[in-house]
Structures are given as structure tokens and as C-alpha cells.
């Protein structure tokens, strides 16, 4: 029996729509850096958790195996500028990927090594974009996993880091002017002291930074001070004629679009799309037309175009590629061709079209899996794509647009044989009869006759699709004899806008029903049993795990909710949380409030019911889903009468929501999580 640290309670309640809602752990919402009581609570919780984890006999073997499996060369997709290729490489166990540049056929050379930026490896290269001629490169520095980024500029020839420094950048890219004189980006005002990691993000604006000048002199390009909640992304069109500004209000793919003519003195924005009703995402410009993806009148997506010579708001649109059977998940224009990446039953199919919309070919892919890439400029004659699956690490290919074929660019020699693993897709019925797809993967020698320890993963939100992807940590789970199941539940984007809508807002319970049905299917098929089944999810997936554990605690042996949204009545009070009302609803509206309260993990723990073993994970510098969500949830779990299984929280330091986390911290975290699951599902790795 674990002796948990004491979590003090406050007599705090809120009255919402006539209902009294207790919140005894409200004090745990405070920033750990500013509240000594919260910092002491974190220290005490980590001490108890670490003491428990260190007793798990399989932990040393799991850590050794993870380090072995992780130790292979990895590459990112390249970006080409003239005859220069920019790509990231990791030699195996480096904490951060290293940015390389390759001039033509010459040997690659190191341009930026973020491993030199900090002793703990927690300072990351979050983003980079070379100038059109490849002579300069803008990049973003991420500190301790925070969403806040700092933009810097490096001279590619000399390696000199210039004085250009831009702070308080978040949810922004970089788009260079065609002459390389500077770039467009978006930033927020500097937060008040002490509010950097918790205050709401408001009043973003688009600026132009001229190389060599102070950020204080950056020219304001576009803002809506009357609408402080609006955000903006700015991209220079492929032909250089316009600045395409996409306006967003939340996480839902519903945008307004404005264009600023860069060749005229009059820079008055022209409204291309008004009203936040549909997705209009810029693809590129060619033949004096701007091409866009849209889901207007096409829940699975289509391609449209508009004249580049706009003189008035709300111009006429022209159809290019109509809606297809698959979901259009990515589009690009390279070498006078349109490359359309479709998901057909959650697997990639890439089709090549003319600019007029005539289908030319289907790109022959290396196998069944997930493809990303095919980016570039309309005049490029080559492009690159990456292919991966559950048993196949990402492999980079170079595609010749004129010839219509590809060859290998970079491959990873991972220390395992893909043929040793089996991957299949099944379809199962949910509670309301909806057919839901799920991938199942395991080692070919896994013993399934009596049910095997199984890890079920899900997300189900924000139009995000779980396609077949490679993960060293999942490979380690399968290598130990475990089964991996990935359920494509409603709320994701696997079947387009309708699939997303079926699992959001007042339909959110469908996501939980789909996940519960996936667990029941795995048990009914004899792949696992209740005492061998674990579930995992992060962020919105952490909410998913917390909600289904409350609803069906009898169904699982163990649960791993990571960086989860656990208080559904206050998620919109912090940092980027206000954006999520698109998927969850607004707690200030009564219908939404009652729906949210019905499944909020923090508010629906069931005393008197035995719960599975739970290891909550979060990080002290997560400024996406603030750690107070997990702190309050863990405190409530530990205070409730829910059985003798451990209910612990692991709180990482100098880490955020996940991006930029160093390799060492990832291996340590998954060592702890897999050892925890082994102890509670019966999986027993071999000691090497």
C-alpha cells in the first residue's frame, strides 16, 4: 500500500448555472515556479513515484533495450534551395537533431548543433526556414519544451549567427520575402512578469523583420486589435505577388483569408474568404492563380483556385480537383504538377494531377503506410517524401517530377528486422453501430493463444488522424511480446470533417464509446484480457484515458494519461486553452457546461470502485496543457477510495508538452511507463 503525499484541500466551490461545483485543489493550478506550496507538492509526489518505479524489477532491462533500439541514424525530410539541401540528422542517441546543409553532391556539413546549447539537452531547434537563395536561414529556439520560441538568423556560408533576435513568438512560421531581405512572422505582446506560462495568448499580429535590424523596428503588417482572440499565419505566395494571411480563432479548421498585394504601393488587404465557416488553406501559386484546399461542400476536401489578379473582396472560385473517396490530407504544387496525398481507410495514396485538375498517375509507394512530404516550389523538378509504418522507420525518397519515379535519398539502418513484426487493420462496431478502424501490430512470435499484454492507444480529437507510424518505444513494447492496438476513433480526421464532427462538442461521448468498444473488441477476439489490457493517450488523448477509466474502470489493468486536459470546466482559462472550445465547447454556455461536467476526468472519479493502476505524466513547463490539470487530477485520485492499485504522477522538469524533449528524457520516461505497465499487465521482458 503506497503512502501518498498529503494534498491539502481548500473549501473552494463555484456556482455554475445553479450547480455547486467543488474544486478543493484549485491551488495546484498555480505555476510551480511562483508558488512554494505547489513546488513542495511536486517534489513530494516525484519522490514517492520514483521510489515506487525503482522497485520494478524489469526497469533496468527495459532501459537497456530502449537505448539499444534508439541508437540508429535518423533523418528529416530535406528542404531544397537552389542546389542546397537542408536536413536534420541524429546519429543515434543525440538529445537533439543536428541541422546539416549539403551543397549539391558535396558532403553534408553541420550548420546548427542544438546539443551545444544546454547541458541537459532541453534547448531545441524547433523550426528552420532557409531564404529563397539558401544564403540565410531563420530558425527558432525552444527552451525547456515551452511553446514560446525565439527567432534567430544564421549565415549559411560562414556559420555566423547574426544579431537578429525576435522573442515572444508562438504558433508561427517564417515566410521569406522573395528577395531575401527579411521575413514575415507572427508574435504576441510580451507577457507580464510571472504570466509567461499561464496567461491567455491574445493580440497576435503579423510583422516583417528586415535582416540586420532590431526586432523593435519590425514593421506591423496586419492585426485586428478589435478582435484580440484572432491569430494569424502569413505566407508569401509562390509567385511572390502576394502575402497570404490566414486568420484563425481556435483549433478548428475554419479560416478567413486576406491577401496583400506586395507589388503595389496600396497594401490594403483584400478579403479572399470571409466568415469562419470553412477550411481554406493555401497550397501555392502557378499560372497566375492561387490554389487552395477547402472543405466547403466537400467534407473530405477538394482543391480550388482563384485569380492572382484580385481587385475586389470575395472573388470567384474555380474547381480544380473535386472530392474523392479518400480524405485529402495534404496538397502541394511542384514542377507544374499537383500532388494530392489522400487517406484511404487511414493509409496513404498519392495522386498526381495537372494544374487543370486532370489525374495523371498514382505514385507507386514502397508499401502500405504513411507518406509525408512532396513539398517544394512550382518550378522545382524534384521533390522528397518520407514513408513509414508501424514496423518501418521513416525512409526518405527523392522523386523526379518529369520522370515520375523515385530513388532512395536517406535511409535508417534500425537494429531490427521489419519482417519480424505483423501489422493488420481491423474494423469493429462501436456502441451505436458505427464501424471504427483499428491497427493491430505485434512481433511474429508473440504468444496470443491465451491473450497477451496489450497496449491500446487513442486520441480522437481536433481533426488529427492516427496513421501508421514508426515509434522506437512502441517497437520495444512489441519486442517484449506485447500487442499494440491503435484505434481511429471519432473526433479525429481519419474520414474527414464528418468523422471529426461526430466526436466533438456535444458528440464527444462518441470518442469515449469508440475507445471502450475497441477494448471490448480486443478482449472478445481473445487478443488480451481485462487484467492484461493497458491504455495510453496524450493531451486530448490524456483526457480520453481519464474519461474512459472513470466510465469503465473494470475494463483495464493500467492506464497512462499524459499531459491531459483533465479539468473540463477551466481548460479555457490558461494559455492556448481558449482555442479548444472549438472541439470541447464553452464552459460558460449551459449546454456545453453540462456536457463537459458529465465526462470531465477531475470531476467524475468514482469512490467505492476499484480503479486500474494509473501513472499520470506531465511536465512543469508545459504551457500548452498547463500541469495544473494533471496535478489536480492526481490529487483527487489519491484522495479517493478507488482500491489499492498505485495512482501516481510523474512530473518531468525542463520539459513541456512534448516537442523538443531530449532523447535522454524520452528514454527515461518510457522506461518508467513500460516498467509500470509490465508490472500491471504481466508482460515480462527478457533480461539481456
XYZ file of C-alpha atoms in Angstrom:
688
model
C 0.000 0.000 0.000
C 1.547 3.297 -1.113
C 1.597 6.227 1.301
C 0.811 9.244 -0.865
C 1.909 12.773 -0.005
C -0.766 14.856 1.676
C -2.559 17.135 -0.788
C -4.205 19.897 1.195
C -7.783 20.785 0.308
C -9.471 24.160 0.243
C -13.131 24.866 0.816
C -13.489 26.289 -2.676
C -16.653 25.979 -4.746
C -18.050 27.601 -7.875
C -21.735 28.005 -8.580
C -22.296 27.444 -12.284
C -25.776 27.509 -13.767
C -27.247 26.843 -10.339
C -24.953 23.883 -9.637
C -22.333 23.980 -6.883
C -19.030 22.580 -8.181
C -16.315 21.846 -5.577
C -12.714 22.495 -6.557
C -10.650 21.634 -3.465
C -7.349 21.521 -5.361
C -7.643 24.895 -7.133
C -4.361 25.944 -5.511
C -2.498 23.357 -7.620
C -3.206 25.443 -10.716
C -0.508 27.941 -9.662
C 2.807 27.970 -11.524
C 5.341 25.734 -9.773
C 7.969 28.467 -10.264
C 5.958 31.014 -8.289
C 4.212 29.005 -5.560
C 6.342 27.290 -2.909
C 3.461 25.037 -1.812
C 2.997 23.713 -5.367
C 6.765 23.214 -5.750
C 6.865 21.258 -2.469
C 3.910 19.130 -3.621
C 5.701 18.345 -6.910
C 8.872 17.334 -5.072
C 6.942 15.088 -2.680
C 4.963 13.419 -5.477
C 8.064 12.740 -7.563
C 9.817 11.250 -4.547
C 7.002 8.748 -3.949
C 6.687 7.921 -7.657
C 10.426 7.473 -8.154
C 10.693 5.248 -5.089
C 7.944 3.006 -6.475
C 9.354 2.904 -10.003
C 12.833 1.993 -8.811
C 11.426 -1.169 -7.218
C 10.165 -2.532 -10.561
C 12.418 -5.429 -11.492
C 12.054 -5.057 -15.251
C 13.085 -1.413 -15.327
C 16.867 -1.873 -15.923
C 16.325 -4.342 -18.789
C 13.770 -2.069 -20.448
C 16.100 0.937 -20.268
C 18.997 -1.006 -21.785
C 16.822 -2.263 -24.617
C 15.328 1.157 -25.359
C 18.794 2.677 -25.625
C 19.894 -0.093 -27.957
C 16.866 0.244 -30.218
C 17.134 4.042 -30.270
C 20.761 4.021 -31.327
C 20.499 4.284 -35.108
C 20.908 7.089 -37.645
C 17.786 9.179 -38.359
C 16.995 11.893 -40.911
C 14.343 14.516 -41.602
C 12.887 15.459 -44.975
C 15.188 17.882 -46.812
C 14.363 21.423 -47.902
C 15.948 22.456 -51.212
C 17.046 25.998 -52.106
C 18.807 26.270 -55.465
C 21.395 23.472 -55.223
C 21.454 23.386 -51.429
C 19.743 20.761 -49.308
C 18.927 21.394 -45.650
C 18.069 18.430 -43.436
C 18.328 17.272 -39.829
C 20.248 14.205 -38.693
C 20.631 12.345 -35.422
C 23.495 9.867 -35.119
C 21.505 7.721 -32.693
C 21.319 8.866 -29.090
C 21.897 12.589 -29.528
C 19.437 14.583 -27.432
C 18.546 16.851 -30.356
C 18.688 16.507 -34.131
C 21.567 18.381 -35.802
C 20.869 20.614 -38.816
C 23.060 19.892 -41.852
C 23.472 21.613 -45.203
C 24.629 19.869 -48.365
C 25.834 21.790 -51.440
C 24.877 19.742 -54.479
C 26.756 16.449 -54.421
C 29.263 17.612 -51.794
C 29.417 16.034 -48.350
C 26.938 17.442 -45.809
C 28.277 19.796 -43.153
C 26.897 20.780 -39.771
C 25.154 24.147 -39.719
C 23.453 24.160 -36.290
C 24.023 21.727 -33.426
C 21.490 22.449 -30.652
C 23.164 19.821 -28.451
C 25.729 22.523 -27.687
C 23.100 24.954 -26.385
C 22.465 23.447 -22.931
C 23.922 20.860 -20.589
C 20.665 18.943 -20.182
C 19.748 18.875 -23.871
C 16.417 20.617 -23.227
C 17.074 23.546 -25.574
C 15.818 22.568 -29.015
C 15.863 23.692 -32.626
C 12.109 23.964 -33.102
C 11.866 25.224 -36.699
C 14.013 26.441 -39.573
C 13.421 28.035 -42.963
C 16.155 28.929 -45.480
C 15.894 32.082 -47.571
C 14.944 31.682 -51.262
C 18.602 31.685 -52.358
C 19.741 29.498 -49.453
C 22.277 32.051 -48.182
C 20.482 32.793 -44.897
C 18.420 30.628 -42.590
C 15.893 31.711 -39.949
C 15.444 29.306 -37.073
C 13.545 29.065 -33.799
C 14.970 28.162 -30.400
C 12.713 26.354 -27.921
C 13.656 26.400 -24.241
C 12.581 23.606 -21.887
C 9.689 22.441 -24.065
C 7.814 25.757 -23.917
C 5.615 26.871 -26.813
C 7.443 30.237 -26.709
C 10.111 30.428 -29.401
C 12.928 32.849 -30.190
C 13.799 33.510 -33.846
C 17.445 33.866 -34.862
C 19.238 34.074 -38.228
C 22.429 32.366 -39.413
C 24.640 32.981 -42.453
C 24.807 29.599 -44.197
C 28.210 30.157 -45.843
C 30.092 31.438 -42.801
C 28.054 29.866 -39.989
C 27.855 33.287 -38.315
C 24.775 33.779 -36.121
C 23.565 37.310 -36.797
C 22.334 39.782 -34.216
C 18.708 39.397 -35.368
C 16.691 38.124 -32.371
C 12.901 38.045 -32.066
C 11.187 36.895 -28.871
C 7.628 36.011 -27.796
C 6.875 34.045 -30.932
C 4.280 31.310 -30.636
C 2.118 29.415 -33.170
C 4.000 30.999 -36.065
C 6.063 30.087 -39.049
C 8.529 32.172 -41.062
C 7.994 33.214 -44.680
C 10.820 34.956 -46.507
C 10.438 37.843 -48.932
C 11.470 36.648 -52.396
C 14.498 38.961 -52.412
C 15.723 37.559 -49.084
C 15.681 40.999 -47.447
C 13.662 39.738 -44.490
C 10.729 37.597 -43.482
C 7.153 37.678 -42.210
C 6.172 36.098 -38.909
C 3.582 36.385 -36.100
C 4.176 37.235 -32.454
C 2.312 38.106 -29.252
C 2.965 41.049 -26.935
C 5.449 40.361 -24.146
C 3.565 38.803 -21.194
C 3.555 40.437 -17.788
C 6.260 39.146 -15.406
C 5.188 35.839 -13.860
C 2.489 35.278 -16.519
C 4.688 33.826 -19.250
C 3.474 30.232 -18.863
C -0.151 30.629 -17.777
C -1.763 33.805 -19.138
C -4.090 33.665 -22.138
C -2.455 34.262 -25.516
C -4.105 37.347 -27.027
C -3.379 40.075 -29.605
C -1.154 38.202 -32.023
C -0.043 40.264 -35.033
C 1.918 39.803 -38.284
C 5.251 41.627 -38.635
C 8.006 41.970 -41.209
C 11.575 41.686 -39.972
C 14.315 43.239 -42.102
C 17.626 41.406 -41.792
C 20.162 43.317 -39.752
C 17.669 45.493 -37.889
C 16.373 45.311 -34.328
C 13.105 43.472 -33.736
C 11.875 46.673 -32.096
C 11.783 48.201 -35.576
C 9.839 45.343 -37.174
C 7.033 46.675 -39.356
C 3.480 45.816 -38.318
C 1.795 44.223 -41.332
C -1.573 43.012 -40.101
C -3.525 42.932 -36.841
C -7.078 43.030 -35.557
C -6.892 44.862 -32.225
C -10.677 44.854 -32.060
C -10.537 41.020 -32.097
C -7.754 40.101 -29.632
C -8.575 36.372 -29.856
C -7.738 36.157 -33.575
C -4.468 34.581 -34.683
C -2.625 34.851 -37.990
C -0.258 32.924 -40.217
C 1.382 34.719 -43.133
C 2.906 33.140 -46.248
C 4.465 34.832 -49.277
C 2.812 33.331 -52.363
C 4.929 31.097 -54.577
C 4.995 33.733 -57.322
C 5.939 36.469 -54.842
C 2.962 38.616 -55.772
C 1.012 38.459 -52.522
C 1.147 37.877 -48.809
C -1.483 35.268 -47.949
C -2.723 35.781 -44.387
C -4.827 33.036 -42.827
C -6.912 34.187 -39.862
C -7.915 31.676 -37.186
C -9.817 31.782 -33.925
C -9.230 28.334 -32.436
C -8.191 24.791 -33.235
C -10.991 24.085 -35.678
C -10.065 24.340 -39.364
C -12.278 27.337 -40.113
C -10.469 30.348 -41.527
C -10.756 33.756 -43.068
C -8.166 34.609 -45.716
C -6.881 38.036 -46.754
C -4.325 38.930 -49.420
C -1.938 41.880 -49.513
C -0.514 42.746 -52.941
C 3.251 43.025 -52.494
C 3.844 44.640 -55.904
C 1.648 47.691 -55.354
C 2.020 50.785 -53.233
C -1.508 50.255 -51.945
C -1.168 47.494 -49.364
C -4.864 47.460 -48.415
C -5.800 43.835 -47.634
C -8.244 42.159 -49.995
C -10.655 39.734 -48.338
C -10.462 36.422 -50.128
C -12.588 34.413 -47.668
C -14.867 35.984 -45.062
C -16.602 34.300 -42.162
C -15.110 31.435 -40.159
C -17.204 28.776 -41.859
C -14.815 26.511 -43.754
C -11.224 25.410 -44.167
C -9.364 27.393 -46.817
C -5.660 26.506 -46.717
C -3.156 27.987 -49.152
C -1.320 25.456 -51.362
C 0.719 27.530 -53.817
C 0.583 29.779 -56.876
C 1.081 28.892 -60.537
C -0.256 30.016 -63.936
C -1.360 33.325 -62.378
C -3.659 31.504 -59.964
C -3.640 30.920 -56.222
C -4.550 27.333 -55.261
C -6.290 26.391 -52.019
C -7.532 23.326 -50.190
C -11.100 23.660 -48.910
C -13.752 21.527 -47.256
C -16.595 23.800 -48.390
C -19.211 21.465 -49.930
C -16.629 18.677 -49.565
C -16.174 17.160 -46.081
C -13.217 15.104 -47.365
C -11.585 18.045 -49.104
C -11.095 19.413 -52.629
C -8.796 21.832 -54.494
C -9.944 25.196 -55.833
C -8.213 28.215 -57.374
C -8.689 31.947 -57.694
C -7.125 34.535 -59.985
C -3.901 36.084 -58.733
C -5.059 39.458 -60.095
C -7.611 40.331 -57.437
C -9.305 43.708 -57.448
C -12.180 43.188 -55.001
C -13.222 41.220 -51.953
C -14.842 37.764 -52.173
C -13.814 36.841 -55.761
C -14.957 33.898 -57.847
C -13.553 30.437 -57.160
C -12.847 27.722 -59.726
C -12.945 23.956 -59.135
C -9.697 22.098 -59.786
C -9.895 18.685 -58.047
C -13.230 17.515 -56.699
C -13.894 15.484 -53.574
C -12.687 11.878 -53.790
C -13.365 8.678 -51.843
C -10.329 9.248 -49.631
C -9.657 12.172 -47.325
C -7.405 14.814 -48.861
C -4.769 15.210 -46.140
C -2.056 17.134 -47.982
C -1.611 19.030 -51.262
C 1.388 20.658 -52.924
C 2.402 22.100 -56.298
C 5.814 21.045 -57.567
C 7.169 21.124 -61.114
C 3.856 22.126 -62.642
C 2.078 19.192 -61.002
C -0.363 18.927 -58.111
C 0.482 16.179 -55.641
C -2.563 15.147 -53.608
C -1.983 12.927 -50.578
C -5.147 11.010 -49.657
C -6.039 8.828 -46.705
C -7.996 5.816 -47.857
C -9.022 3.795 -44.802
C -6.228 5.593 -42.893
C -3.495 4.591 -45.381
C -1.674 6.944 -47.790
C -2.395 7.088 -51.512
C -0.679 9.860 -53.517
C -2.216 11.018 -56.798
C -0.567 13.318 -59.336
C -2.671 15.883 -61.229
C -2.154 18.562 -63.845
C -2.772 22.188 -62.866
C -6.092 21.856 -64.688
C -7.127 19.022 -62.380
C -6.644 16.057 -64.708
C -5.365 12.936 -62.928
C -2.016 11.899 -64.401
C -0.922 8.980 -62.240
C -0.898 7.298 -58.847
C 2.541 7.472 -57.264
C 3.787 3.898 -56.615
C 4.619 3.865 -52.909
C 7.061 1.482 -51.169
C 4.261 -0.210 -49.229
C 1.177 0.281 -47.073
C 1.808 3.049 -44.562
C 2.056 6.797 -44.132
C 3.587 9.250 -46.584
C 4.580 12.840 -45.835
C 6.374 15.390 -47.977
C 6.088 16.234 -51.690
C 6.735 19.871 -50.811
C 8.655 22.375 -52.914
C 8.213 25.234 -55.348
C 6.103 25.185 -58.534
C 9.258 25.284 -60.722
C 11.192 22.564 -58.867
C 11.922 19.421 -60.857
C 12.375 17.202 -57.830
C 10.679 16.736 -54.508
C 11.071 14.452 -51.488
C 8.808 12.224 -49.458
C 9.060 10.046 -46.368
C 7.457 6.634 -45.961
C 6.910 4.815 -42.637
C 4.712 2.263 -40.912
C 4.461 0.558 -37.532
C 7.310 -1.768 -38.477
C 9.185 0.557 -40.850
C 11.288 3.570 -39.758
C 10.933 6.728 -41.884
C 12.815 6.381 -45.173
C 13.443 9.451 -47.377
C 12.999 9.244 -51.167
C 13.794 11.717 -53.961
C 11.001 11.951 -56.570
C 11.785 13.067 -60.146
C 8.724 15.006 -61.290
C 9.462 14.726 -65.015
C 10.235 11.004 -64.984
C 7.591 10.078 -62.435
C 9.855 7.777 -60.425
C 11.922 7.970 -57.243
C 15.150 6.776 -55.690
C 16.490 6.489 -52.164
C 17.825 9.699 -50.571
C 18.386 8.772 -46.905
C 17.563 5.575 -45.035
C 17.838 4.447 -41.433
C 19.514 1.176 -40.514
C 17.434 0.444 -37.422
C 18.605 -2.513 -35.278
C 15.654 -4.797 -36.021
C 14.083 -6.702 -38.895
C 10.732 -5.264 -40.073
C 9.733 -8.738 -41.238
C 9.667 -9.862 -37.597
C 6.523 -7.780 -36.983
C 2.974 -8.281 -38.200
C 0.635 -5.351 -38.894
C -3.032 -5.617 -39.780
C -6.120 -3.454 -39.827
C -9.484 -4.497 -38.392
C -12.895 -2.838 -38.213
C -15.105 -3.133 -35.151
C -18.578 -1.857 -34.182
C -18.936 0.930 -31.646
C -21.808 1.320 -29.186
C -24.091 2.924 -31.786
C -23.070 0.524 -34.553
C -20.542 2.831 -36.226
C -17.721 0.883 -37.877
C -14.359 2.026 -36.486
C -10.923 1.064 -37.880
C -8.048 -0.093 -35.695
C -4.470 -1.148 -36.407
C -3.018 -4.130 -34.542
C 0.711 -4.867 -34.531
C 2.908 -7.375 -32.702
C 6.029 -9.486 -33.017
C 5.513 -12.557 -35.177
C 6.453 -14.790 -32.237
C 4.099 -13.152 -29.732
C 2.029 -15.718 -27.843
C -1.615 -14.767 -28.395
C -3.402 -18.020 -27.587
C -4.232 -17.044 -24.006
C -4.398 -13.322 -24.512
C -1.283 -11.149 -24.490
C -0.472 -7.955 -22.607
C -1.865 -5.266 -24.906
C -1.439 -1.508 -25.164
C -4.413 0.339 -26.669
C -3.674 3.880 -27.859
C -6.120 6.583 -28.903
C -6.589 10.307 -29.461
C -9.924 11.178 -31.067
C -9.907 14.949 -31.361
C -9.043 18.139 -33.226
C -9.294 16.506 -36.657
C -5.978 14.698 -36.015
C -5.526 11.317 -37.691
C -3.555 8.373 -36.275
C -1.953 6.914 -39.371
C 0.571 4.026 -39.380
C 3.759 5.499 -37.927
C 7.028 4.225 -36.529
C 7.988 4.571 -32.871
C 11.018 3.073 -31.142
C 9.102 2.961 -27.856
C 6.241 1.007 -29.410
C 8.732 -1.322 -31.087
C 10.219 -2.057 -27.655
C 6.747 -2.886 -26.319
C 6.135 -5.296 -29.201
C 9.611 -6.792 -28.957
C 8.873 -7.698 -25.323
C 5.868 -9.696 -26.528
C 3.167 -7.051 -26.150
C 0.425 -6.268 -28.653
C -0.030 -2.696 -29.906
C -3.516 -1.508 -30.915
C -4.209 1.971 -32.331
C -7.903 2.867 -32.584
C -9.016 5.507 -35.102
C -11.927 6.777 -33.031
C -14.320 9.570 -33.921
C -13.163 13.106 -33.282
C -10.071 12.517 -35.421
C -9.777 13.288 -39.113
C -9.465 9.753 -40.481
C -12.649 10.061 -42.554
C -12.827 13.808 -42.948
C -14.892 16.573 -41.446
C -17.900 14.376 -40.672
C -15.744 11.943 -38.644
C -14.314 14.876 -36.710
C -17.726 16.406 -36.026
C -19.053 13.059 -34.804
C -16.604 13.146 -31.882
C -16.571 16.774 -30.796
C -18.726 19.204 -28.797
C -21.958 17.526 -27.711
C -20.873 14.383 -29.605
C -17.685 13.930 -27.543
C -19.047 10.850 -25.777
C -18.792 9.029 -29.122
C -14.996 9.196 -28.819
C -15.116 7.512 -25.429
C -17.634 4.914 -26.622
C -15.416 4.086 -29.611
C -12.390 3.609 -27.363
C -14.275 1.437 -24.894
C -15.614 -0.617 -27.808
C -12.043 -1.092 -29.078
C -11.052 -2.522 -25.691
C -14.069 -4.824 -25.663
C -13.274 -5.997 -29.201
C -9.680 -6.876 -28.273
C -10.946 -8.923 -25.328
C -13.748 -10.604 -27.296
C -11.289 -11.612 -30.033
C -9.056 -13.266 -27.454
C -6.099 -10.976 -28.120
C -5.991 -9.896 -24.481
C -7.878 -9.977 -21.180
C -9.011 -7.285 -18.766
C -6.083 -7.941 -16.461
C -3.619 -7.598 -19.347
C -5.021 -4.529 -21.098
C -3.430 -1.073 -20.729
C -4.479 2.200 -22.332
C -2.454 5.268 -23.281
C -3.084 8.730 -24.665
C -1.577 12.208 -24.521
C -3.051 15.721 -24.404
C -6.592 15.248 -25.759
C -5.707 11.565 -25.551
C -4.945 12.075 -21.847
C -8.489 13.363 -21.470
C -9.665 10.271 -23.354
C -7.851 7.932 -20.960
C -9.062 9.792 -17.865
C -12.664 9.791 -19.070
C -12.863 6.100 -20.038
C -11.170 4.999 -16.809
C -13.923 6.801 -14.909
C -16.612 5.276 -17.106
C -15.216 1.719 -17.273
C -12.640 1.185 -14.510
C -13.351 -2.554 -14.658
C -12.087 -2.849 -18.225
C -8.400 -2.038 -17.811
C -5.389 -3.196 -15.824
C -3.378 0.003 -16.221
C -3.652 3.497 -17.697
C -1.167 6.127 -18.856
C -2.813 9.561 -19.217
C -0.142 12.007 -20.405
C -0.284 15.834 -20.312
C -4.057 15.502 -20.310
C -6.867 18.044 -20.290
C -8.405 16.868 -17.013
C -10.482 19.814 -15.747
C -13.033 20.409 -18.476
C -14.600 23.350 -16.655
C -11.456 25.517 -16.556
C -9.352 24.461 -19.552
C -10.085 27.740 -21.348
C -8.602 29.863 -18.556
C -4.946 29.195 -19.411
C -2.522 29.882 -22.301
C -3.870 28.285 -25.500
C -6.818 26.595 -23.792
C -9.298 29.125 -25.097
C -8.720 27.781 -28.622
C -10.055 24.373 -27.615
C -13.665 25.489 -27.256
C -13.900 24.561 -30.950
C -13.607 20.901 -30.008
C -14.907 20.835 -26.434
C -17.442 23.640 -26.204
C -17.547 26.674 -23.943
C -17.928 26.038 -20.185
C -19.700 29.431 -19.974
C -22.602 28.067 -22.051
C -25.042 25.922 -20.114
C -25.473 23.074 -22.607
C -21.707 22.821 -23.036
C -21.107 23.062 -19.292
C -23.411 20.146 -18.519
C -21.858 18.045 -21.282
C -18.313 18.850 -20.138
C -19.024 18.195 -16.490
C -20.514 14.809 -17.367
C -17.159 13.464 -18.589
C -14.511 15.749 -17.037
C -11.886 13.354 -15.556
C -11.262 15.530 -12.494
C -14.964 15.789 -11.634
C -16.090 12.193 -12.238
C -13.789 9.979 -10.177
C -15.946 7.235 -8.619
C -15.163 6.468 -4.949
C -16.013 2.947 -3.867
C -14.955 1.464 -7.223
C -11.660 -0.313 -7.854
C -9.590 1.568 -10.431
C -6.743 0.241 -12.566
C -3.143 1.219 -11.857
C -2.588 4.763 -13.155
C 0.635 6.643 -13.896
C -0.128 10.259 -14.780
C 2.655 12.078 -16.636
C 3.149 15.810 -17.153
C 5.901 18.450 -17.139
C 6.469 21.551 -15.070
C 6.982 23.824 -18.100
C 4.063 22.575 -20.204
C 2.448 25.815 -21.341
C 0.093 24.089 -23.787
C -1.890 21.950 -21.320
C -0.772 23.514 -18.060
C 0.344 20.899 -15.495
C -2.343 22.011 -13.045
C -4.724 19.732 -14.962
C -2.685 16.650 -14.081
C -1.809 17.911 -10.581
C -5.467 18.315 -9.593
C -6.479 15.014 -11.199
C -3.707 13.067 -9.441
C -4.504 14.646 -6.069
C -8.174 13.720 -6.482
C -7.287 10.145 -7.469
C -5.058 9.679 -4.437
C -7.692 11.060 -2.063
C -10.489 8.837 -3.384
C -11.386 5.338 -2.202
C -10.658 3.593 -5.518
C -8.716 0.494 -4.495
C -5.143 -0.445 -3.702
C -3.584 -0.180 -7.174
C -0.989 2.620 -7.417
C -2.217 6.020 -8.615
C 0.947 8.017 -9.191
C 2.104 11.110 -11.030
C 5.451 11.581 -12.754
C 6.378 15.249 -13.233
C 9.223 15.986 -15.635
C 11.376 19.083 -15.163
C 12.583 21.297 -18.015
C 10.112 19.717 -20.407
C 6.878 20.901 -21.956
C 4.035 19.347 -23.891
C 6.375 17.040 -25.779
C 8.036 18.945 -28.620
C 11.769 19.400 -28.236
C 12.099 16.860 -25.438
C 15.670 15.474 -25.395
C 16.318 11.812 -26.155
C 17.578 11.097 -22.638
C 14.352 12.344 -21.070
C 12.204 10.400 -23.564
C 14.050 7.150 -22.819
C 13.798 7.715 -19.072
C 10.085 8.466 -19.288
C 9.249 5.439 -21.424
C 11.423 3.200 -19.286
C 9.272 4.196 -16.329
C 5.989 3.841 -18.222
C 6.787 0.458 -19.772
C 8.103 -0.889 -16.447
C 4.858 0.298 -14.832
C 2.763 -1.437 -17.500
C 4.817 -4.624 -17.283
C 4.183 -4.770 -13.548
C 0.424 -4.470 -14.025
C -0.218 -6.410 -17.250
C 2.127 -9.346 -16.662
C 4.460 -8.552 -19.567
C 7.900 -9.921 -18.729
C 10.803 -8.762 -20.932
C 13.831 -10.969 -21.234
C 16.848 -9.798 -19.257
C 19.704 -9.236 -21.660
